[in-house]
Phi, psi and omega in degrees: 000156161289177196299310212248051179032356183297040175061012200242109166314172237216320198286318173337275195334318203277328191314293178330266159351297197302290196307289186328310155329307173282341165285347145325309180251002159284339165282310176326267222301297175340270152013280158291327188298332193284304165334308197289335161263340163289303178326317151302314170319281206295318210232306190293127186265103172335090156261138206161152187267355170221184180254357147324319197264328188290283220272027161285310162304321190257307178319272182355297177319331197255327187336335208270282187306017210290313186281337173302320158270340150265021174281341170269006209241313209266095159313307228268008192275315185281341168288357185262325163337277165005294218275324181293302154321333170261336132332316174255022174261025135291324197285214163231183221255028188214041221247142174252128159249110144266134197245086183276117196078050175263034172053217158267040181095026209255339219261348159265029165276303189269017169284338190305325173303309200263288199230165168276126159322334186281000204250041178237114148335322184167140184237131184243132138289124157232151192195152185232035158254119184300299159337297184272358131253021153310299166335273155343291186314297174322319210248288186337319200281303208283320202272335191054050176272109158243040150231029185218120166272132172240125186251147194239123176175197201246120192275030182248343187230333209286164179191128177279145173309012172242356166083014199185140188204116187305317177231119187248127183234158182235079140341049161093025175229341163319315176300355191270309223302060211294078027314060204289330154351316191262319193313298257250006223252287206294335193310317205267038198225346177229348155334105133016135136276325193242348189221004225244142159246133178244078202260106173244178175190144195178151165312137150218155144254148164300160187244171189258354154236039162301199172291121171307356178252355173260352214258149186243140172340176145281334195273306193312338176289317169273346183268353193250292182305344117355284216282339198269330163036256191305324198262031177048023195234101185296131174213045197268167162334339196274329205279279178320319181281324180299311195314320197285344165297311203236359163244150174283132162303109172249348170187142141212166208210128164241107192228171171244160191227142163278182205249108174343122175064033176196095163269193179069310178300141201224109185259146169290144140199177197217161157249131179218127175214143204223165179265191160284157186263122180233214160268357156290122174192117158348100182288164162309121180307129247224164192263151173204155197216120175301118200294155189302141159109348180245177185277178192304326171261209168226165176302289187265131180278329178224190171253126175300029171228160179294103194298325166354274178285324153356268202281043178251308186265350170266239187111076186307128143259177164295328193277002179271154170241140165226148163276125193225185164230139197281312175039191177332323152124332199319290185316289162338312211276307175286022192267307191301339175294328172278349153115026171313116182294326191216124179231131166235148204222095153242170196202167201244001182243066168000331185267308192281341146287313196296335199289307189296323181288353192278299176309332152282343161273005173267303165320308160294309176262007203234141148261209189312295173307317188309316205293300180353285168340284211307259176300322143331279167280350191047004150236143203227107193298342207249015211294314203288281215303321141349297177288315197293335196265308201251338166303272165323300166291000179255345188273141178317157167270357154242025159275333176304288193322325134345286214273345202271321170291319214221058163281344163322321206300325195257013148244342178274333189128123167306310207296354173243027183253184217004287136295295147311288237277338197260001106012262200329299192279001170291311211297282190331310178296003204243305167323287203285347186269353167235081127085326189254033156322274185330290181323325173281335199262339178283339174283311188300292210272033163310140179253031175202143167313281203314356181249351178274289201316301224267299191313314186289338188289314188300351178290130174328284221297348210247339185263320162342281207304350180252335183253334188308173165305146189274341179283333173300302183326322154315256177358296200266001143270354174257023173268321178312301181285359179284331181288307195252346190236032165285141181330325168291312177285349186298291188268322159313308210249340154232030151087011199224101165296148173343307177269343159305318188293318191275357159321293193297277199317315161320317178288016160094016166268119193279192192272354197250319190294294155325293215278331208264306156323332185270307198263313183280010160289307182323300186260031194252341169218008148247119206296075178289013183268321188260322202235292201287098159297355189274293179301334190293308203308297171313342194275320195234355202060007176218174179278178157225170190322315168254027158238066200207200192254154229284338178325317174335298171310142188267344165301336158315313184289348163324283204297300192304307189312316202275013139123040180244002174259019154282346185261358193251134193265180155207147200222127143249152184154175165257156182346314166296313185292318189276342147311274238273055191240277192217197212252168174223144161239021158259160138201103154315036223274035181009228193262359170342312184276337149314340200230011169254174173293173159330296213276323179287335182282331160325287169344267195304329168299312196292303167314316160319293163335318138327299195251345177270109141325153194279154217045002191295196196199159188228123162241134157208180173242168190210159170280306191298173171296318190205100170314182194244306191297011185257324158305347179292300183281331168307302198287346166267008168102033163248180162259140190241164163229155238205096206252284186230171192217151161296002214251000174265011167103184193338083183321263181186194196300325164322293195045047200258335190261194202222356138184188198212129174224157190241126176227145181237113178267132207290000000 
């Protein structure tokens, strides 16, 4: 036995103790190292008769520790990398990198993550800190980097021997830099003008009429340019309006990070990175914020109406511009498959843009399969990394900001996130704890309609409710709807709103009544394993191949990758604003008008009127039979139809609304 009787032979015992022991102190010194830079931060004051020598002063103390501690502290380095690496992954194998104000070297330890060093011709760190670049060499020497240069010199004069350079990043240094003017003068004097990045990341404060996605409180503005100061380090608003004077915006993102050992503060910072200037260039992001009442997310993973008779009565052409709601985006996404010239898809919910914006940068920078995971399957193994590399750097900043917190959503299941989805999966968890688990997954994967219709009758619950008593049956659907179909879960979790509900109840229907029509129409005349993706997808949470929304498909994906997702705009906002933006000869208005006032519904007939060209055409659906608002739209100078009514038996694959019109403008 051992010294302590476990069975461990005692020399173990001591190795352990011994390993345990270094690791101690290797946090102890970690620890100290971090100390010894804060101290430098916080307390030591930068001195010197140039500025070689001021950051000579504030570095030197800290250098040996620089990296280990800003790896918690400099948010913004590894997305620009990223964002940068994802740019060039087109470019051939002979690419120049300059890194101004690259410390000691670590930001080409994490481009190493995103691309091979070896597609770089050469790479310079410059730096005017003698120390940090010491450092650099030591790491050059140790990684056996034989195309990484360390330049100890002034990124105000420096120029690579080759005269030309693909990619220029300013990493947290610009701001050191007080003659930012000549840095940023001379950086862009050796650019690529046609294939060339200018990539920065840095601490900021705001100006107090910046650009509506930078701008900051007053006191944050002032307590974060204050406090960076003291460190000599400006990170006021002038540095970022030149760059965008003199370079094309081509992506930025603005966000915050904490601080090591300081808690609660979060300091801003932003990533930009911009071209020589051409006429492609980024307009500025409007700040946006989701209208009061609605939730943290979005409601829908797809869009709940049948696109099907849509494109039976539209009959999309190139010459159309259409209008849409963005909702799950699947419906955007089939307009261009059908051959829309120009989509514009917006929405009044910031998450349900961000989600069609995610699916459409995946269609573009992903291939098949990924996306398939992604929306297919709703789940992804490689999804953090994925986002980081390939996403992420493409995304608007507030789908990053969305999408950066809730990458869970693609290990837990997409189909069971937001509004609907935490629906499915109350319903599904409800199903399987009484008994009728087994019964759904045989209603999705029936391999004949006549064997799902036999599956849904034979369900208790579904035979109660058709065969039962009629007065238990009663009773025991209105407990059901005071528990699962109350006005709260009605707009968290399926999107039906107050005025939508009262819609139903003018037509003499209670909602419970509403709910059980909608699903046993589906499921008594839509194939859901070959056709109806909507119910398959509720039955098991995810799609199957040949059931799904058509983006899906790999020949769609083709079509959107092969430049037909180019056509499609994405808007936040409301409904109205993105009308009177241009003129349409489509408009989509899905139950939008179900959820305004008269005086609003008004409105929006007379704009219509305005912005659809004559013969253009209008569709939308309604809960109601005969909506109030459809003499509204009539009267403002279309011709309407009436296409189906609920009350003539099977809708479609949804069969979720109670009628479908058509307006033609005269």
């Amino acid at each position: 036995m051992g010294a302590g009787g476990d069975a461990r032979p005692y020399g173990q015992n001591k190795l352990v103790k011994r390993i345990r022991s270094s690791d101690k102190l290797r946090k102890f010194g970690s620890v100290k190292d971090d100390l010894i830079v804060l101290k430098s931060i916080w307390l030591n004051k930068a001195s010197g008769q140039d500025h070689a020598a001021r950051l000579e002063s504030f570095y030197g103390p800290q250098a040996h520790a620089y990296d280990r501690f800003r790896s918690s502290f400099l948010w913004g380095r590894k997305p620009l990398l990223a964002a940068c690496a994802a740019r060039l992954q087109h470019h051939g194998n002979d690419l120049i990198w300059v890194d101004l104000g690259g410390g000691t070297g670590e930001n080409i330890d994490l481009m190493a993550e995103y691309m091979p060093l070896k597609r770089f011709k050469a790479v310079y760190v410059v730096d005017l800190c003698h120390s940090l670049c010491e450092q650099a060499k030591q790491k050059v020497k140790q990684k056996g980097w034989k195309n990484v240069h360390v330049v100890e010199g002034d990124a105000c004069t420096f120029q690579p021997p080759e005269g030309i350079a693909t990619l220029v990043t300013f990493s947290y240094s610009l701001s050191m830099i007080p003659p930012f003017h000549s840095a940023i003068d001379r950086a862009i004097s050796y650019l690529d003008p046609n294939d060339g990045f200018l990539g920065v990341c840095d601490f900021y404060a705001s100006g107090r009429y910046d650009l509506p996605c930078r701008q900051l409180g007053f006191l944050r503005r002032f307590f974060w340019r204050a406090t960076f100061d003291t460190d000599n380090i400006d990170i006021g608003p002038e540095r970022r309006a030149y760059l965008d004077h003199r370079l094309s915006r081509a992506w930025e993102v603005n966000s915050q990070g904490s601080i090591p050992y300081v808690p609660f503060l979060r300091a801003p910072y932003y990533i930009w990175i911009g071209q020589v200037p051409q006429l492609a260039s980024i307009m500025a992001e409007a700040k946006i914020e989701a209208p009061s009442g609605f939730p943290a997310t979005f409601l829908y993973t797809m869009s709940w109406e049948d696109p099907r008779p849509d494109m039976e009565v539209l009959k999309i052409n190139k010459r159309d511009e259409v209008l849409t709601l963005s909702s799950g985006g699947c419906n955007s996404l089939n307009l261009l498959l059908h051959g829309a010239g120009h989509v514009v898809s917006v929405d009044c919910n910031p998450a349900q843009s961000a989600l069609l914006e995610l699916k459409a940068t995946a269609i573009r920078e992903l291939e098949y399969e990924d996306v398939w995971a992604m929306f297919g399957e709703g789940r992804h193994p490689h999804i953090q990394r994925l986002y980081d590399t390939k996403l992420a750097p493409f995304l608007s900043q507030s789908a990053n900001h969305f999408w950066q917190n809730r990458l869970w959503y693609f290990k837990q299941g997409l189909y069971y996130q937001g509004g609907m989805g935490g629906v499915i999966w109350m319903l599904q968890t409800i199903a399987t704890f009484l008994g009728m688990g087994h019964s759904l997954k045989r209603l999705a994967y029936a391999q004949t309609l006549e064997e799902q219709q036999a599956v849904w009758n034979s369900n208790w619950f579904v035979h109660f409710c058709k065969q039962g008593n009629a007065w238990l049956v009663d009773i025991f659907v209105r407990i059901l709807a005071v528990i699962f179909l109350n006005r709260f879960v009605l707009w968290f979790g399926g999107g039906v709103p107050c005025k939508q509900y009262k819609l139903i109840h003018k037509d003499g229907l209670r909602i419970s009544q509403y709910i059980a029509r909608t699903l046993d129409g589906a499921a008594m005349h839509s194939h859901m394993r070959k056709d109806n993706y909507f119910y398959f997808n509720c039955c098991t949470g995810r799609f199957a191949r040949e059931s799904c929304p058509s983006y899906l498909k790999q020949d769609s994906f083709d079509q959107l990758k092969g430049g037909d997702i180019d056509k499609l705009e994405i808007m936040n906002g409301v409904f109205m604003q993105a009308l009177m933006s241009r003129k349409y000869t489509k408009v989509i208005l899905m139950d939008h008008v179900d959820w305004l006032d008269e005086s609003a519904a008004s409105l929006l007939a007379a704009r219509l009127a305005e912005q659809v060209l004559p013969g253009g055409l209008v569709i939308w659906r309604s809960a109601a039979i005969v909506p109030p608002y459809a003499k509204l739209i009539e009267n403002a100078g279309f011709n309407i139809k009436c296409l189906q009514q609920a009350q003539d038996g099977y809708m479609d694959r949804v069969n979720m609304y109670c009628s479908f019109w058509v307006a033609e403008r005269r």
